[in-house]
PDB file of C-alpha atoms and ligand atoms in Angstrom:
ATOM      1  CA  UNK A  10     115.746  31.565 156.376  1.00 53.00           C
ATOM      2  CA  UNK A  11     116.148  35.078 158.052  1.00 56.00           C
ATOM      3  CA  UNK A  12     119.589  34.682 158.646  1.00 59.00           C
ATOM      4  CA  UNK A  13     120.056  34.256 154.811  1.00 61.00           C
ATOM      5  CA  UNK A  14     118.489  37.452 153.875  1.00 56.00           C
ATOM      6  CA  UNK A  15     120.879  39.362 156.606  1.00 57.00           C
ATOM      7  CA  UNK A  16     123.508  37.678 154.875  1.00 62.00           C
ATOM      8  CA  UNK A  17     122.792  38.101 150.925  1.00 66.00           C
ATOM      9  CA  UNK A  18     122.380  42.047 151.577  1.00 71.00           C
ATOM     10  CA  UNK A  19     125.619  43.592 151.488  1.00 78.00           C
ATOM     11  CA  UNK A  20     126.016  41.225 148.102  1.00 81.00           C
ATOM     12  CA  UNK A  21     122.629  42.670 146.943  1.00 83.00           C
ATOM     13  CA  UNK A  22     123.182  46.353 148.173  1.00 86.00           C
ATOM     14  CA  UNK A  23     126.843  45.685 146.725  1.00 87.00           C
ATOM     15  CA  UNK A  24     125.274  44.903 143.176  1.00 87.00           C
ATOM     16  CA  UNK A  25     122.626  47.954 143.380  1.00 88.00           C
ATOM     17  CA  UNK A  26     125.284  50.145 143.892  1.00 88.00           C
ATOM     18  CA  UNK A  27     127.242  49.275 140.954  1.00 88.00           C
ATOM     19  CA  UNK A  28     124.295  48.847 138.584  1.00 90.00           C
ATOM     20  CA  UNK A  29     123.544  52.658 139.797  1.00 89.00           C
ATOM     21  CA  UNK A  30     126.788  53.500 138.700  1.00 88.00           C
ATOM     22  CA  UNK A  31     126.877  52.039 135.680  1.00 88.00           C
ATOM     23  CA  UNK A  32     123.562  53.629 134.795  1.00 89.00           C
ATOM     24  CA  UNK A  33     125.374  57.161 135.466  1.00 85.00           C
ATOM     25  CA  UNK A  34     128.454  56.670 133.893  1.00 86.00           C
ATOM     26  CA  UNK A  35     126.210  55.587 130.877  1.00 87.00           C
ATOM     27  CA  UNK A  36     123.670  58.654 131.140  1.00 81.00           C
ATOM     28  CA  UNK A  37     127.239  61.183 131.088  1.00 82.00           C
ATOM     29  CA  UNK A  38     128.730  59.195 128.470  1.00 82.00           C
ATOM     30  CA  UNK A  39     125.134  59.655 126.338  1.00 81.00           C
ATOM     31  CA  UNK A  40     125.140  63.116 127.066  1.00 80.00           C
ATOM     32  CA  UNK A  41     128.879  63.736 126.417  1.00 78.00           C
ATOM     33  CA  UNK A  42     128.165  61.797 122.373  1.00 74.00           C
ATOM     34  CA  UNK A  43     124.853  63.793 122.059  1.00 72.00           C
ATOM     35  CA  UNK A  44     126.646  67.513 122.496  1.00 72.00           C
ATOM     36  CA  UNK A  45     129.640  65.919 120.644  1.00 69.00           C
ATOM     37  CA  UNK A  46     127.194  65.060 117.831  1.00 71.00           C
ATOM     38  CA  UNK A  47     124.387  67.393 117.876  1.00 71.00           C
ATOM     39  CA  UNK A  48     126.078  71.021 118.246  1.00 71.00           C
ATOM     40  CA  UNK A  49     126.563  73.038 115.042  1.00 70.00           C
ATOM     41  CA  UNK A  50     129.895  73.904 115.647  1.00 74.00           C
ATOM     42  CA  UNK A  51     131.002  70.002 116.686  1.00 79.00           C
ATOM     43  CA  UNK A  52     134.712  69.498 116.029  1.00 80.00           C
ATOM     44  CA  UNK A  53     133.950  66.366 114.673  1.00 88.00           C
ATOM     45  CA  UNK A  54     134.085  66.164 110.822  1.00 91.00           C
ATOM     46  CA  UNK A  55     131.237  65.902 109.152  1.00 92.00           C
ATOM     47  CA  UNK A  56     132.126  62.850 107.240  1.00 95.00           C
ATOM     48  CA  UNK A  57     132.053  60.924 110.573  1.00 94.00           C
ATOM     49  CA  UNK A  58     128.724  62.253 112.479  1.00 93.00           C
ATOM     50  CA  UNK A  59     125.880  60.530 111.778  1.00 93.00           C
ATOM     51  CA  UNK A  60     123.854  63.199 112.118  1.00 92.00           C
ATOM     52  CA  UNK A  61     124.546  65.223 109.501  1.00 94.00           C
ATOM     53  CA  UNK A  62     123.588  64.810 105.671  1.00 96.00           C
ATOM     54  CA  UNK A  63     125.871  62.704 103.507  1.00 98.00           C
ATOM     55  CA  UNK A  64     128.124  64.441 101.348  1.00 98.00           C
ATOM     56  CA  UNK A  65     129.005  62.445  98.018  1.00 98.00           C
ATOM     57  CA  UNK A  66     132.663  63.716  97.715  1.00 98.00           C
ATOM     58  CA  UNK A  67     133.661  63.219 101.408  1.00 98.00           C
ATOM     59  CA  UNK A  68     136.360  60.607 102.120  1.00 97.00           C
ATOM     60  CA  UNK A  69     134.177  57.200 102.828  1.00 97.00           C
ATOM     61  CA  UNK A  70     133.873  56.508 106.617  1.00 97.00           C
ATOM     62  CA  UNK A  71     132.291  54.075 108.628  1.00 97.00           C
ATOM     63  CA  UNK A  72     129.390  56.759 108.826  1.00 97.00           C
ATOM     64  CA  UNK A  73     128.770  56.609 105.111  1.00 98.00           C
ATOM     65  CA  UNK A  74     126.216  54.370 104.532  1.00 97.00           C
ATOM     66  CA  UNK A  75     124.222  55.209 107.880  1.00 97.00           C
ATOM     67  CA  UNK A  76     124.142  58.816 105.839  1.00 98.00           C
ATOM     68  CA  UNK A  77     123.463  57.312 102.845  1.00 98.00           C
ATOM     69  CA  UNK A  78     120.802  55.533 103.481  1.00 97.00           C
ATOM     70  CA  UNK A  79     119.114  58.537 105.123  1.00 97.00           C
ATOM     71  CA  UNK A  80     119.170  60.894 102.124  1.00 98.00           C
ATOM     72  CA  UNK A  81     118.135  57.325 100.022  1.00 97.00           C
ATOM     73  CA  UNK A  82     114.924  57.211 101.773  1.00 95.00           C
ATOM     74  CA  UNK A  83     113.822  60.949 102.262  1.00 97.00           C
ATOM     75  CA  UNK A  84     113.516  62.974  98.961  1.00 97.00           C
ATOM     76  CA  UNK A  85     113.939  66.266  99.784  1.00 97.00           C
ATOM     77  CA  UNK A  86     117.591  64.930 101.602  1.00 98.00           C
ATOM     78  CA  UNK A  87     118.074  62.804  98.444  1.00 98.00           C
ATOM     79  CA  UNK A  88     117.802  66.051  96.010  1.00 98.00           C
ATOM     80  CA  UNK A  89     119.595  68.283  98.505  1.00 98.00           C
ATOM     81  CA  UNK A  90     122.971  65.856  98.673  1.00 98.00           C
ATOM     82  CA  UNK A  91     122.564  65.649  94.358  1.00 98.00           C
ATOM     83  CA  UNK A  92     122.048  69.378  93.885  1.00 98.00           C
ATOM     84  CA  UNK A  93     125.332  70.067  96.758  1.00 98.00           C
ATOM     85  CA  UNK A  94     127.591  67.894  94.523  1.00 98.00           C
ATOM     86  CA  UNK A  95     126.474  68.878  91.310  1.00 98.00           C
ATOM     87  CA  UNK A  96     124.889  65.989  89.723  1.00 98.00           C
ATOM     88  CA  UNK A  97     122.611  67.365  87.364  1.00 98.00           C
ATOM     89  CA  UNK A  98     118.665  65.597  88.400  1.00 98.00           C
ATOM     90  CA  UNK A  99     115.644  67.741  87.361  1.00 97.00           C
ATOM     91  CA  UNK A 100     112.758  67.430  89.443  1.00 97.00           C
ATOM     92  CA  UNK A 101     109.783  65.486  87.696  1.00 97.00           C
ATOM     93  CA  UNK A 102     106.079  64.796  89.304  1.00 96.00           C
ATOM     94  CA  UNK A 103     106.083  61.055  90.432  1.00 95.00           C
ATOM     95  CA  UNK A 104     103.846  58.738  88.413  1.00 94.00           C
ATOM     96  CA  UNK A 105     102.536  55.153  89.255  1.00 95.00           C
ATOM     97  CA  UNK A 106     101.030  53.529  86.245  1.00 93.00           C
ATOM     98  CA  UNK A 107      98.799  50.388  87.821  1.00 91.00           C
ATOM     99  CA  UNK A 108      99.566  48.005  90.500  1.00 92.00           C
ATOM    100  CA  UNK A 109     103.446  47.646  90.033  1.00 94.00           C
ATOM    101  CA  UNK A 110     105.177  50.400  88.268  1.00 97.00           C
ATOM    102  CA  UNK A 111     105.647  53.435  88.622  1.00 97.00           C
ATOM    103  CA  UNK A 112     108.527  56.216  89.481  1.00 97.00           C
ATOM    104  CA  UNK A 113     108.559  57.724  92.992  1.00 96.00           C
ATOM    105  CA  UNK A 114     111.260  60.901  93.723  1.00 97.00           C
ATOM    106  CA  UNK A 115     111.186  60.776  89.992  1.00 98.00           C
ATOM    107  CA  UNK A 116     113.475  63.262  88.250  1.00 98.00           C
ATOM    108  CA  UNK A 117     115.576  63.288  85.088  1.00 98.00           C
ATOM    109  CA  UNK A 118     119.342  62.344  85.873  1.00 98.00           C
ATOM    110  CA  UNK A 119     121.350  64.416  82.843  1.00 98.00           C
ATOM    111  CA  UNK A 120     124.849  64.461  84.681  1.00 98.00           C
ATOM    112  CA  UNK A 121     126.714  62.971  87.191  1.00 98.00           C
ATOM    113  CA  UNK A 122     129.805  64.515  88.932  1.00 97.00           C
ATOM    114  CA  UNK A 123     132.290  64.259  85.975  1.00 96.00           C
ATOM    115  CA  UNK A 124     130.475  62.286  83.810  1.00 98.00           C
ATOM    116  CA  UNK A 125     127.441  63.102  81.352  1.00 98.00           C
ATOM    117  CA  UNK A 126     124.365  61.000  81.246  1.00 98.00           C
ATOM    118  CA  UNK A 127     121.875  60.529  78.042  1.00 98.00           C
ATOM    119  CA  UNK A 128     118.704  62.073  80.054  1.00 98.00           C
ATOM    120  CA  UNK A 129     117.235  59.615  81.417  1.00 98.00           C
ATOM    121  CA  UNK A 130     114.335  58.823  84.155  1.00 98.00           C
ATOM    122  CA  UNK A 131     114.975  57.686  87.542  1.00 98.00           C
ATOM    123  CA  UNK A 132     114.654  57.950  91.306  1.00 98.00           C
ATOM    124  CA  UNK A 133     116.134  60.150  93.161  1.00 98.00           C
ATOM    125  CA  UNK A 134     117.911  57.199  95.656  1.00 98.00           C
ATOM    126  CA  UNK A 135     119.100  55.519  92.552  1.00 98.00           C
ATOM    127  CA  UNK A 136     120.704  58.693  90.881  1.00 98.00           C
ATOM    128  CA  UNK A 137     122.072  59.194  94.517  1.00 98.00           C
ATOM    129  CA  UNK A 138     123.613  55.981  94.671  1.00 98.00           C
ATOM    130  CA  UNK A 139     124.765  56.427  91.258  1.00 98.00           C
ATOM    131  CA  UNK A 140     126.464  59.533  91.913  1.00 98.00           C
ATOM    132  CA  UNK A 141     128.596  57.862  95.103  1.00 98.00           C
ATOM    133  CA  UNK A 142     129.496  54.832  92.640  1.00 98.00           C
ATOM    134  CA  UNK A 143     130.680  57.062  89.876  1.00 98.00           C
ATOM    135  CA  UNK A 144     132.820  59.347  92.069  1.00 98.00           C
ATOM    136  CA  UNK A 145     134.527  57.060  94.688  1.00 98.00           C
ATOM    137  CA  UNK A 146     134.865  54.034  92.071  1.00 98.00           C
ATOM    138  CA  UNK A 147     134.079  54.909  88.387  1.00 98.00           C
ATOM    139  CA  UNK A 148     136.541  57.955  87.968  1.00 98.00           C
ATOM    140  CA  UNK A 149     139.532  56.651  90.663  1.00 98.00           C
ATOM    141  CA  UNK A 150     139.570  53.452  88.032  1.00 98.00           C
ATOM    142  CA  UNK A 151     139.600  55.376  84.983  1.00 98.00           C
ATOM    143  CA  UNK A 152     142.772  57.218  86.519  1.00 98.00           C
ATOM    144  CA  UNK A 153     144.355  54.546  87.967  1.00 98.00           C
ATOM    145  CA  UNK A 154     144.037  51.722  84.693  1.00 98.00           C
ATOM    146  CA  UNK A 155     143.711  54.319  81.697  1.00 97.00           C
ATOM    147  CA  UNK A 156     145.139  57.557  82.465  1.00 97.00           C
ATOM    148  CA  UNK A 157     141.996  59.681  82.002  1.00 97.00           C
ATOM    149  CA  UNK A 158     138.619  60.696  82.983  1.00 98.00           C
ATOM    150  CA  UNK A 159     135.260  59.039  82.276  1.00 98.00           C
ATOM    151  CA  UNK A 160     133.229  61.686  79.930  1.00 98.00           C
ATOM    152  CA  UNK A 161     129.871  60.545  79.359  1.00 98.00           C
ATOM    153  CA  UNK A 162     128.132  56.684  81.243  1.00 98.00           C
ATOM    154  CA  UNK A 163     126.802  54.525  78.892  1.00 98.00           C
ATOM    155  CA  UNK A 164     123.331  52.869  79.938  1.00 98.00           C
ATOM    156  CA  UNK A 165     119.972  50.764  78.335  1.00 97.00           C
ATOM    157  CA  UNK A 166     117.851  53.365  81.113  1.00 96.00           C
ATOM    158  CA  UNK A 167     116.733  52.648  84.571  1.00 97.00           C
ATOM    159  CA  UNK A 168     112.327  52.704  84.344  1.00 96.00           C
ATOM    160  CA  UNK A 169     111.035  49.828  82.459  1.00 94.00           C
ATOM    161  CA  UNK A 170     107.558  48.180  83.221  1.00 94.00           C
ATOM    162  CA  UNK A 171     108.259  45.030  83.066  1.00 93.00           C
ATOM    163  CA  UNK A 172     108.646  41.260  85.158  1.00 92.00           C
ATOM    164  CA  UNK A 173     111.877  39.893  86.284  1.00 90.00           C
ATOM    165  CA  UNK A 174     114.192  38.032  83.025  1.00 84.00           C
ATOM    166  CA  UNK A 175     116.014  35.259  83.806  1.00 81.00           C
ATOM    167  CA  UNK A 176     117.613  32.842  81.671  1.00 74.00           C
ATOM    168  CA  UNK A 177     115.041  30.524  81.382  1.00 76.00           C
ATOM    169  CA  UNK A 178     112.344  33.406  80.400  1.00 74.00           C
ATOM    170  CA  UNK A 179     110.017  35.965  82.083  1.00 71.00           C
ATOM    171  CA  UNK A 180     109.191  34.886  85.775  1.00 75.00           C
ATOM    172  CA  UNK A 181     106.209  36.174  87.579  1.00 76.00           C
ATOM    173  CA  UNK A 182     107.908  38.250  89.589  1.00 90.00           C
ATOM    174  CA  UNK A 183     108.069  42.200  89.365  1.00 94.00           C
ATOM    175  CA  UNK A 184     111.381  43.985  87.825  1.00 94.00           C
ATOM    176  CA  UNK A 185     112.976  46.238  90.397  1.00 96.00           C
ATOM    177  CA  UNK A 186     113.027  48.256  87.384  1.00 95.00           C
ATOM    178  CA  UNK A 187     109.387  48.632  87.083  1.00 96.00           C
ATOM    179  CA  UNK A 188     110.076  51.308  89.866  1.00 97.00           C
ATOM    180  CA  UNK A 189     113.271  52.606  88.403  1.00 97.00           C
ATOM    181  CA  UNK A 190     115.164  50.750  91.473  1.00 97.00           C
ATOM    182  CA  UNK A 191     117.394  49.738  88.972  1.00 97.00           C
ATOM    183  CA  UNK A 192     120.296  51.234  86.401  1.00 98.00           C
ATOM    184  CA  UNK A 193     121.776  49.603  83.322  1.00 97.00           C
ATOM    185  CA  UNK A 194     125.451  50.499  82.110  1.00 98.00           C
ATOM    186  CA  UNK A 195     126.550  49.480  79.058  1.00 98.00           C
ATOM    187  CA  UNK A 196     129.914  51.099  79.186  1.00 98.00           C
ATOM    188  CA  UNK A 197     131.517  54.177  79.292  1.00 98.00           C
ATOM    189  CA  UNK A 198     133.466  57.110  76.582  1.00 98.00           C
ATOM    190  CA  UNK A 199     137.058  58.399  78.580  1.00 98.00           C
ATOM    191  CA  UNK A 200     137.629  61.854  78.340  1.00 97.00           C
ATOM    192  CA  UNK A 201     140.293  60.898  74.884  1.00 95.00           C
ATOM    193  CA  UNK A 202     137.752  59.683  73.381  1.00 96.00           C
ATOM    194  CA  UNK A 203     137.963  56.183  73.675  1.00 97.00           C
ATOM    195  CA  UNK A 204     134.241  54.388  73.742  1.00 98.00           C
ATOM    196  CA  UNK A 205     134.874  51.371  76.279  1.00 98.00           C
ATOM    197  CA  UNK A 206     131.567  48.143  76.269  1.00 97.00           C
ATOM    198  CA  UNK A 207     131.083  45.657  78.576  1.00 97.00           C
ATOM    199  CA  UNK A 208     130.641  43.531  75.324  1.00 96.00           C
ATOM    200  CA  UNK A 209     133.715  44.507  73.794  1.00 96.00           C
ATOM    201  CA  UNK A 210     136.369  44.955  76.661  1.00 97.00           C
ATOM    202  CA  UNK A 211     135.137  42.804  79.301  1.00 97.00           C
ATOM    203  CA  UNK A 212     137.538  39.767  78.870  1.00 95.00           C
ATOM    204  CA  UNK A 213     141.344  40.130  78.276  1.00 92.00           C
ATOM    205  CA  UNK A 214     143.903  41.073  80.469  1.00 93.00           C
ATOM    206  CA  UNK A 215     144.722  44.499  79.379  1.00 96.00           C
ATOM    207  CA  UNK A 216     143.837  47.879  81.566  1.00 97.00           C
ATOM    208  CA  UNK A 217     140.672  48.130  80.123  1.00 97.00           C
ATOM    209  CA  UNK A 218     138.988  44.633  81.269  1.00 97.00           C
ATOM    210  CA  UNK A 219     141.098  45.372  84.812  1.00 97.00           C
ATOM    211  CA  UNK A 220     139.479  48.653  84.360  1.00 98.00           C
ATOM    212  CA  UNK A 221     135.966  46.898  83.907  1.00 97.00           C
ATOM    213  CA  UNK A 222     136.155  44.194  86.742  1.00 97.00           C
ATOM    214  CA  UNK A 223     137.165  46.985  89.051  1.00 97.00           C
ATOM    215  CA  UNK A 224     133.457  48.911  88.119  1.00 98.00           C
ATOM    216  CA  UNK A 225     131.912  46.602  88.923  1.00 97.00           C
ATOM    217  CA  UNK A 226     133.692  44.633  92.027  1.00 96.00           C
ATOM    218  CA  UNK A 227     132.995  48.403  93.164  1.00 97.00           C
ATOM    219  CA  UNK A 228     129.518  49.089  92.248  1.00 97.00           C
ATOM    220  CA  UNK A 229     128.697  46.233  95.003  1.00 96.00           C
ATOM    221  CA  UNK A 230     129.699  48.801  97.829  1.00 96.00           C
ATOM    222  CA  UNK A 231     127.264  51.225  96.408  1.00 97.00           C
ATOM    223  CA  UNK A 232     124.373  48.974  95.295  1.00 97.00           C
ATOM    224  CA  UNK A 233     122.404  46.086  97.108  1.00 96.00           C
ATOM    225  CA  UNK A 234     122.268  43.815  94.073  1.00 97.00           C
ATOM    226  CA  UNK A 235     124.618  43.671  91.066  1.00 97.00           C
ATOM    227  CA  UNK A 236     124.495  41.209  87.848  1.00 96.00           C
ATOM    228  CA  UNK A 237     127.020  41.556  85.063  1.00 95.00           C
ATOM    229  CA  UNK A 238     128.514  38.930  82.723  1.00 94.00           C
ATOM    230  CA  UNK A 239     129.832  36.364  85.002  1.00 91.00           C
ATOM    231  CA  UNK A 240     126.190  35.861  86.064  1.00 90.00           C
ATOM    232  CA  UNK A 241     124.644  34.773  82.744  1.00 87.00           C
ATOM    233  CA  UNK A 242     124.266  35.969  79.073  1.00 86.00           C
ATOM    234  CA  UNK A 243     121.561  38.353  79.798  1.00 88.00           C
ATOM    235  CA  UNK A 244     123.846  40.510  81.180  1.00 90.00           C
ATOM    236  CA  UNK A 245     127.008  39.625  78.606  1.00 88.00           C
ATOM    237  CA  UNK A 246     126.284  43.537  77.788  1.00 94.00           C
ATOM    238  CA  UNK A 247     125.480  45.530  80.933  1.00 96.00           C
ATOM    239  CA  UNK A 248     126.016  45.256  84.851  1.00 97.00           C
ATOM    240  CA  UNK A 249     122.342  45.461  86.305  1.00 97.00           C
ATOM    241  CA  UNK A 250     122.658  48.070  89.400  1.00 98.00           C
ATOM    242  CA  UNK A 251     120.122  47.593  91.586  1.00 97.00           C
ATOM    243  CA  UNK A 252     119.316  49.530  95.466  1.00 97.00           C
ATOM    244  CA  UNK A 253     117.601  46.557  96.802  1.00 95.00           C
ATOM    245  CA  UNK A 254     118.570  43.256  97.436  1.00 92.00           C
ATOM    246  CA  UNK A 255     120.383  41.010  99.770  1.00 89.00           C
ATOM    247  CA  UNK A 256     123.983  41.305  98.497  1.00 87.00           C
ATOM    248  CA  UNK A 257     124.331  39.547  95.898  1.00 91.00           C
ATOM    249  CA  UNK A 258     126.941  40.482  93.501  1.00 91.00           C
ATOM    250  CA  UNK A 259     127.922  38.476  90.225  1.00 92.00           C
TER     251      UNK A 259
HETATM  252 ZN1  LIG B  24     118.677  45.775  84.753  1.00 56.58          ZN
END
């Protein structure tokens, strides 16, 4: 029995050694990220430290959405990134109106970053997300299918206290936009003046339905939850974007 502990404790000593090195090398490494990260004049970008704010018209990195959901969940981020890129959001006192609606980081979304908005009520992290959809998918389609810029976004509002609709009538369950979690477009007007629906130029195979399908294949990088016609005739007329969810996107 002795003789086996004299011989397992170079194998032991062996192993402490290395798990002490490891530990170091880790601890310098740590260190090494933390200054790389942390100091204001880091010579990494921005757009790929994930601890600094999100900016809505940086290229789209790996970091994005770890910045994104930051300034989503804290207000005074969420207003900070909207007011840096221009997106026109008033501030408005929050409101809760009973057990299930209500409008927290409420403000008044007027403008986007090239687009205009019919005033409208919403939360801050939904304007936010809004803002990222419109300028890294809304606008790059427009140029890329029809030549032109998206003027004005065409939306049924975001607040509505209300249950969930589905196709076989009201369930029990709470709308997301009872809490303004949710934003309904209708369609957009293009900077020549064209009006474009999701009724009117969702099918077909010219630019404007590839225009359309690319919206909203899009949207689903921006929003957790997104319903448009292919999921059923309730939404024949407007893609349902929605900041929670799971994922799904029909
Ligand atoms: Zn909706």
């Amino acid at each position: 029995m002795e003789e086996d502990l004299i011989k397992r404790r170079p194998f032991v000593l062996r192993a402490a050694l290395f798990l002490f090195s490891a530990l170091c090398s880790l601890c310098i490494f740590a260190l090494f990220a933390m200054w790389l990260l942390v100091r204001p004049d880091s010579v990494l970008p921005d757009h790929w430290n994930p601890t600094r704010p999100l900016s809505i018209t940086a290229p789209v990195t790996p970091v994005t959405h770890w910045q994104l959901f930051l300034a989503a969940r804290d207000e005074a981020a969420c207003r900070d990134v909207l007011a840096r890129a221009g997106v026109g959001f008033s501030q408005l006192k929050e409101f809760t109106s009973g057990e299930h609606c209500g409008i927290a980081q409420r403000g008044s979304l007027s403008t986007l970053i090239g687009a205009q908005v019919a005033p409208v009520e919403t939360r801050c992290s939904t304007a936010l997300r809004l803002a990222m959809w419109e300028h890294h998918e809304l606008q790059p389609a427009a140029k890329a299918h029809l030549g032109t810029d998206v003027s004005q976004l065409l939306h049924i509002g975001s607040y509505n206290c209300r249950k969930m609709r589905t196709s076989r009538g009201t369930s029990s369950g709470w709308s997301s936009h009872a809490t303004a979690r949710s934003f309904d477009i209708t369609g957009v007007r293009l900077s020549d003046g064209r009006r474009l629906t999701l009724l009117k130029d969702w099918e077909g195979a010219g630019p404007e339905a590839a225009f359309m399908r690319q919206i909203w294949r899009g949207s689903c990088r921006w929003f957790r939850l997104v319903l448009g016609p292919e999921y059923n005739r309730l939404h024949a007329d407007h893609f349902h974007l929605q900041t929670t969810g799971w994922g799904l996107c029909r």
